Short mmCIF file of C-alpha atoms in Angstrom, two decimals:
data_model
loop_
_atom_site.label_atom_id
_atom_site.label_comp_id
_atom_site.label_asym_id
_atom_site.label_seq_id
_atom_site.Cartn_x
_atom_site.Cartn_y
_atom_site.Cartn_z
CA MET A 1 0.00 0.00 0.00
CA THR A 2 1.27 3.44 -0.85
CA HIS A 3 0.67 5.61 2.23
CA PRO A 4 -0.13 3.49 5.25
CA ILE A 5 -1.52 5.29 8.29
CA LEU A 6 -0.39 3.80 11.59
CA PRO A 7 -1.22 4.80 15.18
CA ALA A 8 1.39 7.23 16.53
CA PRO A 9 3.43 4.78 18.67
CA PHE A 10 3.96 2.62 15.57
CA ALA A 11 4.43 5.35 12.95
CA ASP A 12 8.01 4.20 12.29
CA LEU A 13 6.66 0.88 10.95
CA ALA A 14 5.08 2.65 7.96
CA PRO A 15 7.74 1.53 5.43
CA LEU A 16 7.21 -2.10 6.50
CA ALA A 17 3.45 -1.67 6.21
CA ALA A 18 3.89 -0.19 2.74
CA HIS A 19 5.74 -3.33 1.66
CA TRP A 20 3.93 -6.12 3.54
CA ALA A 21 0.41 -5.02 4.52
CA ARG A 22 -2.33 -6.17 2.12
CA PRO A 23 -6.02 -6.89 2.70
CA SER A 24 -6.20 -10.42 1.27
CA GLU A 25 -4.28 -13.61 2.02
CA ASN A 26 -3.51 -14.13 -1.66
CA GLU A 27 -1.92 -10.68 -1.92
CA ARG A 28 0.09 -11.19 1.25
CA SER A 29 1.20 -14.61 0.00
CA GLU A 30 2.49 -13.11 -3.26
CA ILE A 31 4.68 -10.74 -1.25
CA ARG A 32 5.85 -13.49 1.11
CA TRP A 33 6.71 -15.85 -1.76
CA SER A 34 9.10 -13.30 -3.20
CA ALA A 35 10.67 -12.24 0.12
CA SER A 36 14.36 -12.77 0.88
CA PRO A 37 15.78 -14.09 4.16
CA ALA A 38 16.98 -10.52 4.89
CA GLU A 39 13.46 -9.14 4.38
CA PHE A 40 11.95 -11.75 6.70
CA LYS A 41 14.64 -10.91 9.27
CA ALA A 42 14.04 -7.17 9.04
CA LEU A 43 10.30 -7.62 9.46
CA TYR A 44 10.82 -9.98 12.37
CA GLU A 45 13.31 -7.77 14.19
CA ALA A 46 11.06 -4.74 13.86
CA MET A 47 7.83 -6.50 14.84
CA MET A 48 8.65 -9.19 17.37
CA PRO A 49 9.82 -6.87 20.20
CA ARG A 50 6.60 -4.88 19.83
CA LEU A 51 4.18 -7.70 19.14
CA ASP A 52 2.66 -7.64 22.62
CA ASP A 53 2.08 -3.89 22.37
CA ILE A 54 0.53 -4.24 18.94
CA LEU A 55 -1.76 -7.06 20.06
CA ARG A 56 -2.75 -5.04 23.13
CA LEU A 57 -3.79 -2.13 20.93
CA LEU A 58 -5.62 -4.43 18.51
CA SER A 59 -7.43 -6.05 21.45
CA ASP A 60 -9.26 -2.79 21.99
CA HIS A 61 -10.81 -2.92 18.55
CA PRO A 62 -13.49 -5.20 17.11
CA ALA A 63 -12.55 -7.72 14.42
CA SER A 64 -14.85 -6.01 11.96
CA GLY A 65 -15.40 -2.29 11.74
CA MET A 66 -12.13 -1.14 13.25
CA PRO A 67 -11.16 2.50 12.65
CA GLU A 68 -9.06 3.34 9.60
CA GLU A 69 -6.01 4.41 11.59
CA VAL A 70 -5.86 0.95 13.17
CA HIS A 71 -6.61 -1.04 10.03
CA ASP A 72 -3.20 -0.70 8.38
CA LEU A 73 -1.47 -1.80 11.59
CA PHE A 74 -3.87 -4.75 11.69
CA LEU A 75 -2.94 -5.71 8.11
CA LEU A 76 0.78 -5.41 8.94
CA ALA A 77 0.20 -7.67 11.95
CA CYS A 78 -1.60 -10.19 9.69
CA ALA A 79 1.38 -10.17 7.31
CA PHE A 80 3.71 -10.72 10.26
CA ALA A 81 1.50 -13.51 11.61
CA GLU A 82 1.95 -15.35 8.32
CA ALA A 83 5.61 -14.44 7.80
CA SER A 84 7.09 -15.10 11.25
CA PRO A 85 7.42 -18.91 10.75
CA HIS A 86 9.65 -18.27 7.72
CA HIS A 87 12.17 -16.55 9.99
CA GLU A 88 11.66 -18.67 13.10
CA LEU A 89 11.26 -22.10 11.53
CA TYR A 90 12.21 -22.15 7.84
CA GLY A 91 15.64 -20.48 7.90
CA GLY A 92 14.43 -17.46 5.94
CA SER A 93 13.13 -19.55 3.06
CA SER A 94 10.09 -18.08 1.32
CA ALA A 95 8.77 -21.61 0.77
CA VAL A 96 7.98 -24.14 3.46
CA PRO A 97 10.90 -26.61 3.16
CA TYR A 98 10.09 -29.97 1.52
CA SER A 99 6.56 -28.85 0.74
CA PHE A 100 3.94 -28.93 -1.96
CA ASP A 101 3.84 -25.88 -4.25
CA ALA A 102 1.97 -23.28 -2.18
CA ARG A 103 0.77 -21.61 -5.39
CA ARG A 104 -1.37 -24.69 -6.04
CA PHE A 105 -3.22 -24.24 -2.72
CA VAL A 106 -6.34 -22.20 -3.38
CA ARG A 107 -8.22 -20.19 -0.78
CA THR A 108 -11.70 -21.39 -1.69
CA ASP A 109 -13.75 -18.95 0.35
CA GLY A 110 -13.11 -16.10 -2.04
CA ASP A 111 -10.27 -14.77 0.17
CA ALA A 112 -12.34 -11.85 1.36
CA ALA A 113 -10.41 -8.67 2.04
CA LEU A 114 -9.92 -8.00 5.73
CA MET B 1 -23.59 -28.63 26.59
CA MET B 2 -23.71 -32.37 25.95
CA THR B 3 -27.04 -33.16 24.47
CA THR B 4 -26.62 -36.75 23.34
CA GLY B 5 -26.70 -38.40 26.76
CA ILE B 6 -24.07 -40.85 25.48
CA THR B 7 -21.43 -41.84 28.04
CA ALA B 8 -17.95 -43.26 27.51
CA GLU B 9 -19.23 -46.58 28.89
CA ASP B 10 -21.98 -46.69 26.26
CA LEU B 11 -19.26 -46.77 23.62
CA ALA B 12 -16.87 -49.14 25.39
CA HIS B 13 -17.52 -51.72 22.65
CA ILE B 14 -15.85 -49.57 19.94
CA SER B 15 -12.51 -49.31 21.76
CA ARG B 16 -9.56 -51.43 20.59
CA SER B 17 -6.01 -51.99 21.80
CA SER B 18 -3.16 -52.47 19.33
CA GLU B 19 -3.39 -56.20 20.04
CA ASP B 20 -7.12 -56.16 19.29
CA ILE B 21 -6.44 -54.34 16.02
CA ARG B 22 -3.80 -56.87 14.99
CA ALA B 23 -6.14 -59.75 15.83
CA GLU B 24 -9.16 -58.20 14.12
CA LEU B 25 -7.62 -56.59 11.03
CA GLY B 26 -4.52 -58.73 10.65
CA VAL B 27 -0.89 -57.75 10.23
CA ASP B 28 -0.25 -58.68 6.63
CA PRO B 29 0.75 -56.12 4.02
CA VAL B 30 -2.20 -54.64 2.10
CA SER B 31 -2.45 -54.74 -1.69
CA VAL B 32 -2.12 -51.42 -3.55
CA ARG B 33 -4.32 -52.66 -6.40
CA ALA B 34 -7.33 -50.67 -5.17
CA ILE B 35 -5.17 -47.57 -5.71
CA SER B 36 -3.52 -48.53 -8.98
CA ASP B 37 -6.32 -50.18 -10.94
CA PRO B 38 -8.61 -47.79 -12.88
CA ALA B 39 -11.25 -50.53 -13.07
CA ILE B 40 -11.56 -50.44 -9.29
CA TYR B 41 -12.18 -46.71 -9.44
CA GLU B 42 -15.18 -47.34 -11.71
CA LEU B 43 -16.50 -49.82 -9.13
CA GLU B 44 -15.95 -47.29 -6.33
CA ARG B 45 -18.07 -44.76 -8.16
CA GLU B 46 -20.95 -47.18 -8.48
CA LYS B 47 -20.75 -49.06 -5.17
CA ILE B 48 -19.44 -46.40 -2.79
CA PHE B 49 -19.97 -42.86 -4.03
CA ARG B 50 -23.44 -43.58 -5.40
CA LYS B 51 -24.47 -45.62 -2.35
CA THR B 52 -23.07 -44.07 0.83
CA TRP B 53 -23.81 -40.82 2.65
CA LEU B 54 -21.43 -38.03 1.61
CA LYS B 55 -20.84 -34.77 3.44
CA VAL B 56 -21.36 -31.87 1.04
CA ALA B 57 -21.96 -28.77 3.19
CA THR B 58 -22.54 -27.41 6.66
CA SER B 59 -25.76 -25.82 7.84
CA TRP B 60 -23.89 -22.70 8.95
CA GLU B 61 -22.64 -22.16 5.40
CA LEU B 62 -26.30 -21.65 4.49
CA PRO B 63 -27.63 -19.62 7.43
CA ASN B 64 -30.47 -17.79 5.65
CA VAL B 65 -33.53 -18.83 3.71
CA GLY B 66 -32.55 -18.83 0.03
CA ASP B 67 -28.82 -19.45 0.69
CA TYR B 68 -27.44 -22.08 -1.64
CA LYS B 69 -24.27 -23.89 -2.51
CA VAL B 70 -23.58 -25.81 -5.69
CA LYS B 71 -21.09 -28.61 -5.44
CA GLU B 72 -19.58 -30.22 -8.51
CA LEU B 73 -19.11 -33.95 -7.94
CA PRO B 74 -17.54 -35.52 -11.03
CA VAL B 75 -17.31 -38.83 -9.13
CA ALA B 76 -21.09 -39.07 -9.50
CA ASP B 77 -21.29 -37.10 -12.78
CA ALA B 78 -23.33 -34.62 -10.77
CA SER B 79 -23.74 -30.95 -10.03
CA VAL B 80 -25.59 -30.72 -6.72
CA LEU B 81 -27.63 -27.74 -5.54
CA ILE B 82 -27.89 -27.58 -1.75
CA VAL B 83 -30.35 -24.90 -0.73
CA ARG B 84 -32.22 -23.65 2.33
CA GLY B 85 -35.87 -23.39 1.35
CA LYS B 86 -38.52 -20.93 2.45
CA ASP B 87 -39.50 -23.32 5.26
CA GLY B 88 -35.92 -23.20 6.60
CA GLN B 89 -35.17 -26.77 5.56
CA ILE B 90 -31.98 -27.63 3.66
CA ARG B 91 -32.54 -29.83 0.62
CA ALA B 92 -30.36 -31.18 -2.17
CA PHE B 93 -31.25 -31.34 -5.85
CA HIS B 94 -29.57 -32.20 -9.08
CA ASN B 95 -28.60 -28.81 -10.53
CA VAL B 96 -30.29 -29.81 -13.75
CA CYS B 97 -33.14 -28.10 -15.53
CA THR B 98 -35.97 -30.54 -16.19
CA HIS B 99 -36.61 -28.83 -19.53
CA ARG B 100 -33.58 -30.09 -21.46
CA GLY B 101 -30.85 -30.64 -18.89
CA ASN B 102 -29.00 -27.35 -18.62
CA LYS B 103 -27.44 -26.35 -15.31
CA VAL B 104 -30.00 -24.26 -13.43
CA VAL B 105 -27.44 -22.39 -11.34
CA PRO B 106 -24.30 -21.54 -13.34
CA THR B 107 -21.11 -22.53 -11.54
CA THR B 108 -17.50 -21.49 -11.30
CA GLY B 109 -15.02 -24.00 -9.91
CA PHE B 110 -15.97 -26.90 -7.67
CA GLU B 111 -18.09 -24.89 -5.22
CA THR B 112 -20.38 -21.96 -5.96
CA PHE B 113 -22.20 -20.03 -3.25
CA GLY B 114 -25.15 -17.73 -3.69
CA ARG B 115 -28.44 -16.51 -2.38
CA SER B 116 -31.87 -16.50 -3.90
CA ARG B 117 -33.74 -13.63 -2.30
CA ALA B 118 -36.99 -14.53 -4.03
CA ASN B 119 -36.69 -18.22 -3.08
CA VAL B 120 -36.52 -19.31 -6.67
CA VAL B 121 -33.77 -20.39 -9.04
CA THR B 122 -34.14 -19.65 -12.72
CA CYS B 123 -32.51 -21.52 -15.58
CA ARG B 124 -30.74 -19.01 -17.81
CA PHE B 125 -31.34 -21.08 -20.93
CA HIS B 126 -35.12 -20.61 -21.35
CA GLY B 127 -36.17 -19.05 -18.05
CA TRP B 128 -37.75 -22.03 -16.30
CA VAL B 129 -38.27 -21.06 -12.65
CA PHE B 130 -38.03 -23.49 -9.74
CA SER B 131 -38.87 -22.92 -6.08
CA THR B 132 -35.97 -23.47 -3.70
CA ASP B 133 -37.96 -26.38 -2.26
CA GLY B 134 -38.06 -28.04 -5.66
CA PRO B 135 -41.33 -27.58 -7.60
CA LEU B 136 -41.37 -26.06 -11.07
CA ARG B 137 -43.05 -22.71 -10.58
CA SER B 138 -43.26 -21.20 -14.04
CA VAL B 139 -42.42 -21.90 -17.67
CA PRO B 140 -42.25 -19.15 -20.31
CA MET B 141 -44.70 -19.75 -23.18
CA LYS B 142 -46.12 -22.71 -21.33
CA GLU B 143 -49.18 -22.84 -23.62
CA LYS B 144 -46.90 -23.60 -26.59
CA PHE B 145 -46.03 -27.05 -25.22
CA GLY B 146 -48.41 -29.68 -26.60
CA LYS B 147 -47.88 -31.65 -23.39
CA LEU B 148 -46.20 -30.53 -20.18
CA ASP B 149 -46.89 -32.05 -16.77
CA THR B 150 -45.38 -29.29 -14.65
CA ALA B 151 -46.37 -31.05 -11.42
CA CYS B 152 -43.84 -33.77 -12.24
CA LEU B 153 -41.10 -31.45 -13.47
CA GLY B 154 -39.67 -30.12 -10.23
CA LEU B 155 -35.94 -30.25 -9.55
CA ARG B 156 -34.79 -33.85 -9.09
CA GLU B 157 -34.27 -34.26 -5.35
CA ILE B 158 -31.34 -36.10 -3.80
CA HIS B 159 -31.65 -37.71 -0.36
CA CYS B 160 -30.30 -35.19 2.13
CA ASP B 161 -30.01 -35.25 5.90
CA ILE B 162 -28.12 -33.33 8.55
CA TRP B 163 -26.03 -34.54 11.49
CA GLU B 164 -24.64 -31.96 13.91
CA GLY B 165 -24.90 -29.30 11.21
CA PHE B 166 -22.99 -31.36 8.62
CA VAL B 167 -25.13 -31.80 5.52
CA PHE B 168 -24.92 -35.22 3.86
CA ILE B 169 -26.43 -36.50 0.61
CA ASN B 170 -26.97 -39.98 -0.77
CA PHE B 171 -27.33 -40.52 -4.52
CA ASP B 172 -29.02 -43.89 -4.13
CA ALA B 173 -32.69 -43.78 -5.16
CA GLU B 174 -33.47 -45.77 -2.02
CA PRO B 175 -30.59 -45.60 0.47
CA ALA B 176 -30.13 -48.86 2.34
CA GLN B 177 -29.67 -46.94 5.60
CA SER B 178 -30.74 -43.58 7.00
CA LEU B 179 -27.90 -41.15 7.77
CA THR B 180 -28.26 -41.90 11.49
CA GLU B 181 -28.01 -45.63 10.82
CA TYR B 182 -25.07 -45.16 8.47
CA LEU B 183 -23.13 -43.04 10.98
CA GLY B 184 -23.99 -45.47 13.77
CA ASP B 185 -21.54 -45.24 16.66
CA PHE B 186 -19.55 -42.56 14.83
CA GLY B 187 -22.50 -40.22 15.27
CA LYS B 188 -22.59 -41.05 18.97
CA LEU B 189 -18.82 -40.71 19.43
CA PHE B 190 -18.61 -37.29 17.76
CA GLY B 191 -22.10 -36.02 18.64
CA GLY B 192 -22.80 -33.22 21.08
CA TYR B 193 -19.90 -30.89 20.32
CA PRO B 194 -21.10 -27.36 19.40
CA TYR B 195 -19.66 -27.50 15.86
CA ALA B 196 -22.02 -24.80 14.58
CA GLU B 197 -20.46 -22.17 16.87
CA SER B 198 -17.23 -22.31 14.85
CA THR B 199 -18.38 -20.35 11.85
CA THR B 200 -15.01 -18.80 11.00
CA ALA B 201 -13.55 -21.02 8.30
CA PHE B 202 -10.25 -20.89 6.43
CA ARG B 203 -10.81 -23.09 3.40
CA TYR B 204 -8.18 -24.47 1.04
CA SER B 205 -8.34 -26.83 -1.86
CA THR B 206 -6.03 -28.23 -4.46
CA VAL B 207 -6.19 -30.73 -7.28
CA LEU B 208 -3.70 -33.52 -6.66
CA ASN B 209 -2.48 -35.84 -9.37
CA CYS B 210 -3.08 -38.97 -7.35
CA ASN B 211 -5.80 -41.46 -6.57
CA TRP B 212 -8.13 -40.14 -3.84
CA LYS B 213 -7.11 -42.87 -1.39
CA VAL B 214 -3.43 -41.87 -1.54
CA ALA B 215 -4.43 -38.42 -0.28
CA HIS B 216 -6.89 -39.83 2.24
CA TYR B 217 -4.43 -42.36 3.64
CA ALA B 218 -1.67 -39.74 4.00
CA PHE B 219 -3.92 -37.85 6.41
CA SER B 220 -4.97 -41.03 8.24
CA GLU B 221 -2.03 -41.69 10.53
CA GLY B 222 0.26 -40.00 13.05
CA TYR B 223 3.33 -42.08 12.13
CA HIS B 224 4.50 -39.41 9.64
CA VAL B 225 4.39 -36.49 12.04
CA PRO B 226 7.98 -36.47 13.39
CA THR B 227 9.48 -36.77 9.89
CA ILE B 228 7.29 -34.95 7.36
CA HIS B 229 6.53 -32.14 9.81
CA ALA B 230 10.10 -31.65 11.05
CA GLY B 231 9.99 -28.20 9.42
CA SER B 232 6.74 -26.85 10.82
CA LEU B 233 6.88 -28.72 14.15
CA PRO B 234 10.51 -28.25 15.24
CA GLY B 235 11.53 -29.51 18.66
CA PHE B 236 8.61 -31.89 18.40
CA LYS B 237 8.38 -33.85 21.63
CA GLY B 238 6.66 -36.94 20.36
CA VAL B 239 3.20 -38.08 19.53
CA ASP B 240 1.05 -40.69 21.19
CA HIS B 241 -1.41 -41.99 18.61
CA THR B 242 -3.77 -44.26 20.52
CA ASP B 243 -7.39 -44.85 21.72
CA PHE B 244 -8.20 -46.86 18.60
CA LYS B 245 -11.88 -47.30 17.82
CA LEU B 246 -13.76 -49.30 15.18
CA MET B 247 -17.36 -48.45 14.26
CA GLY B 248 -18.61 -50.46 11.28
CA PRO B 249 -17.30 -48.70 8.15
CA HIS B 250 -15.89 -45.87 10.26
CA ALA B 251 -12.97 -45.74 12.67
CA SER B 252 -11.22 -43.26 14.93
CA SER B 253 -8.21 -42.69 17.14
CA THR B 254 -6.68 -39.97 19.26
CA ILE B 255 -3.53 -37.91 18.93
CA TYR B 256 -2.01 -36.99 22.25
CA GLY B 257 1.30 -35.18 22.27
CA ALA B 258 3.71 -33.30 24.42
CA GLY B 259 3.72 -30.41 21.98
CA MET B 260 6.88 -28.79 20.71
CA ASP B 261 9.35 -26.01 21.38
CA THR B 262 6.99 -23.17 20.59
CA ALA B 263 8.47 -20.29 18.60
CA PRO B 264 8.27 -16.83 20.24
CA SER B 265 5.70 -15.40 17.85
CA THR B 266 3.51 -18.49 18.17
CA LEU B 267 3.70 -18.17 21.94
CA ALA B 268 2.45 -14.58 21.78
CA PHE B 269 -0.39 -15.40 19.39
CA ALA B 270 -1.35 -18.57 21.27
CA SER B 271 -1.62 -16.74 24.58
CA MET B 272 -3.85 -14.17 22.87
CA LEU B 273 -6.31 -17.01 22.18
CA SER B 274 -5.81 -19.24 25.21
CA THR B 275 -6.64 -16.44 27.63
CA THR B 276 -10.08 -15.77 26.14
CA GLU B 277 -13.16 -17.73 27.08
CA ARG B 278 -14.20 -18.21 23.45
CA HIS B 279 -10.93 -19.61 22.17
CA ARG B 280 -9.28 -21.32 25.15
CA PRO B 281 -8.85 -25.10 25.22
CA ARG B 282 -12.21 -26.65 26.03
CA PRO B 283 -11.58 -30.30 26.95
CA ASP B 284 -14.84 -30.12 28.89
CA GLN B 285 -16.75 -29.72 25.61
CA LEU B 286 -15.33 -32.91 24.09
CA PRO B 287 -17.87 -35.70 23.78
CA PRO B 288 -17.38 -38.08 26.75
CA ALA B 289 -15.82 -40.97 24.82
CA ILE B 290 -13.18 -38.75 23.17
CA ASN B 291 -10.23 -38.30 25.53
CA PRO B 292 -12.33 -39.98 28.26
CA GLU B 293 -9.64 -39.45 30.89
CA ARG B 294 -9.42 -35.77 29.95
CA ARG B 295 -5.65 -36.01 29.48
CA ALA B 296 -4.02 -32.58 29.38
CA ASP B 297 -1.87 -33.55 26.37
CA PHE B 298 -4.90 -34.24 24.12
CA GLN B 299 -4.32 -32.72 20.67
CA PHE B 300 -7.19 -33.89 18.47
CA GLU B 301 -9.25 -36.85 17.36
CA LEU B 302 -8.24 -38.51 14.08
CA PRO B 303 -11.12 -40.46 12.51
CA ASN B 304 -12.26 -41.74 9.17
CA LEU B 305 -15.88 -41.21 8.31
CA PHE B 306 -16.12 -43.61 5.37
CA PRO B 307 -15.62 -43.03 2.55
CA ASN B 308 -13.92 -39.64 2.30
CA PHE B 309 -14.41 -37.32 5.28
CA ILE B 310 -12.22 -36.59 8.31
CA ILE B 311 -13.30 -34.40 11.24
CA HIS B 312 -10.36 -33.60 13.48
CA LEU B 313 -12.06 -32.52 16.67
CA ALA B 314 -9.63 -30.50 18.79
CA SER B 315 -11.82 -28.24 20.96
CA GLY B 316 -8.97 -25.72 21.17
CA CYS B 317 -6.62 -28.29 22.73
CA GLY B 318 -4.25 -28.84 19.80
CA TYR B 319 -3.51 -25.92 17.49
CA PRO B 320 -4.27 -22.86 19.65
CA GLY B 321 -7.83 -21.67 19.39
CA MET B 322 -8.75 -24.16 16.69
CA SER B 323 -12.10 -25.74 17.29
CA PHE B 324 -11.83 -28.45 14.65
CA PHE B 325 -10.59 -29.00 11.12
CA THR B 326 -11.80 -31.21 8.32
CA HIS B 327 -10.44 -32.93 5.25
CA GLN B 328 -12.34 -34.29 2.32
CA PHE B 329 -11.09 -36.17 -0.71
CA TRP B 330 -13.18 -36.07 -3.89
CA PRO B 331 -12.11 -38.22 -6.81
CA LEU B 332 -12.11 -36.33 -10.11
CA ASP B 333 -10.97 -39.40 -11.98
CA HIS B 334 -8.83 -42.43 -11.17
CA GLY B 335 -5.63 -40.41 -10.86
CA ARG B 336 -6.90 -36.95 -9.84
CA THR B 337 -8.30 -35.80 -6.54
CA LEU B 338 -9.82 -32.62 -5.22
CA TRP B 339 -8.61 -32.17 -1.64
CA GLU B 340 -10.48 -29.76 0.62
CA GLY B 341 -9.07 -28.73 4.00
CA ILE B 342 -10.92 -26.36 6.32
CA ASN B 343 -9.80 -24.86 9.64
CA TYR B 344 -12.71 -23.86 11.89
CA PHE B 345 -12.52 -21.30 14.68
CA ARG B 346 -15.09 -19.53 16.80
CA PRO B 347 -15.46 -15.99 15.40
CA ALA B 348 -12.82 -13.51 16.54
CA GLN B 349 -14.22 -10.73 18.66
CA THR B 350 -11.22 -8.41 18.47
CA ALA B 351 -8.72 -7.48 15.78
CA ALA B 352 -5.99 -9.09 17.90
CA GLU B 353 -7.83 -12.42 18.04
CA GLN B 354 -8.24 -12.27 14.30
CA VAL B 355 -4.49 -11.78 13.77
CA ALA B 356 -3.77 -14.66 16.14
CA GLN B 357 -6.13 -16.90 14.16
CA GLN B 358 -4.32 -15.92 10.94
CA HIS B 359 -1.09 -17.13 12.52
CA VAL B 360 -2.48 -20.46 13.70
CA ASN B 361 -4.16 -20.96 10.34
CA ALA B 362 -0.88 -20.21 8.52
CA LEU B 363 1.05 -22.71 10.66
CA HIS B 364 -1.52 -25.39 9.96
CA ARG B 365 -1.76 -24.56 6.26
CA ASN B 366 2.03 -24.90 6.10
CA ALA B 367 1.83 -28.32 7.77
CA TRP B 368 -0.72 -29.30 5.09
CA LEU B 369 1.77 -28.17 2.44
CA GLU B 370 4.18 -30.69 3.95
CA ASP B 371 1.50 -33.40 3.94
CA THR B 372 0.44 -32.84 0.35
CA ALA B 373 4.08 -32.91 -0.81
CA THR B 374 4.13 -36.71 -0.59
CA MET B 375 0.94 -37.58 -2.39
CA GLU B 376 1.77 -37.27 -6.09
CA ASP B 377 5.12 -39.00 -5.55
CA THR B 378 3.42 -41.84 -3.69
CA PHE B 379 0.91 -42.33 -6.50
CA THR B 380 3.63 -42.22 -9.14
CA GLY B 381 5.55 -44.80 -7.13
CA ILE B 382 2.57 -47.10 -6.86
CA MET B 383 1.72 -46.70 -10.56
CA SER B 384 5.28 -47.70 -11.46
CA GLY B 385 4.31 -51.23 -10.50
CA SER B 386 7.43 -51.62 -8.42
CA ILE B 387 5.54 -52.38 -5.20
CA ASP B 388 2.47 -54.57 -4.86
CA GLU B 389 1.73 -53.93 -1.22
CA MET B 390 1.73 -51.34 1.56
CA GLN B 391 3.45 -52.27 4.83
CA LEU B 392 1.26 -50.97 7.66
CA MET B 393 2.17 -50.50 11.33
CA ASP B 394 -0.25 -50.26 14.26
CA GLN B 395 -0.73 -46.50 13.94
CA GLU B 396 -1.68 -46.94 10.30
CA PHE B 397 -4.72 -49.04 11.26
CA LEU B 398 -7.15 -46.46 9.85
CA ILE B 399 -5.68 -47.24 6.42
CA ARG B 400 -5.92 -50.99 6.98
CA HIS B 401 -9.52 -50.59 8.14
CA ALA B 402 -10.51 -48.25 5.27
CA ALA B 403 -8.94 -50.61 2.70
CA ARG B 404 -10.87 -53.53 4.19
CA THR B 405 -14.12 -51.54 4.28
CA LEU B 406 -13.57 -50.58 0.65
CA ASP B 407 -13.18 -54.23 -0.33
CA THR B 408 -16.38 -55.08 1.53
CA PHE B 409 -18.37 -52.39 -0.31
CA LEU B 410 -16.91 -53.37 -3.68
CA ALA B 411 -17.77 -57.02 -3.11
CA ALA B 412 -21.37 -56.23 -2.16
#
């Protein structure tokens, strides 16, 4: 996304949000599939120390109908939620090691935008 | 919560030890011919998929009057319309216009969802209109037909019944058993859990170039977990696959496990879910004969609802916050299978819970990517003709039992 809006305490995460935050799983997957180990590491090192704070803020907002200024942080958190295993478990690989081609897995519920 | 009144003692007769399983099902290798022989697939279509009860939907997918789902089932050469009628009842019909055979509801892909606000579906070919409960309601230029018995030209109904919110159909004109009879002790073992509360679904599908049973069998045992899932379950502390149960054509078992070395992000997301009433582990909601001792290391139940459906009931005890997950394996032809995997959660109340569910879903989806990686290779290996048999250990008894059940149906 071009100009993400993040709550003030997390304003410095805007460049990461611009790169990673997308409303649908398919869009986030496309970004993840082309990410390098260094990109996974940078995302992880920026997000993991603040994950509890981010989740605390997101706990104050409903799953649907959250205000706009929270939504981009929410989408960045979703991207992190899906990307963290690649840094923690898969050695920075964009694919799950020894796995089926993830591009052949289809989200069959229309992959509604969050 | 428990509404069935079934106790663990009532189902004592389905329980089997490993020794019982060896004595009852044998220990010999099992032929792979049912997988490799295309002629057997043709028999399966006729004697299994056109005769047994098949899960095709859930009631909570179709919450409102007029909601419908069309499911393409090449195994039965059928397009099936499952629809909630004006009276609130869910019915199943062939998605075929009784005029000349066109599809009434146009479809995209294997599943198509929609809603008929006027409680009718209209064939786009010539405009024949059917009520969502079946009858033919109107025909354009009806007076121009020399003969037309509209009372007999409703949508062709397929036997349909619901168990615990899971919608099943049976293509047989006169099914030998009702759904309740067919499920038998399986219905009692799994009954009573509030499945319908878990309306948040993450659904995946893929077309695998393998026979449907290769895919089914790969998801039917815990023996593979420490090896195939070494990537997504690092520091895995072992699995106890036990509590074997046999129930006519169906079977079940339980996965207990000491868990794994949880990664830091997973720990944060998991605690987000485990500290809320809606998403915390709920061993108390498990039906009494599943994890009867209420062991704290219960992960999920691993059954086979013959022929092609698996409900992994977890009640939040295995993957954090996950209520249950299902697999289904639909043959497209002898060597092609549509796999459908669905993770079910109770709806997230907050944005944080929703993020945490995305994480758990991603971990599980990734484990499925590891599972599915073996299937096409296995089928290719079997089709090479280089092995005639599968060697099966105790924890692969669901495969042994399903293979035997298959033979019984094919011989009938």
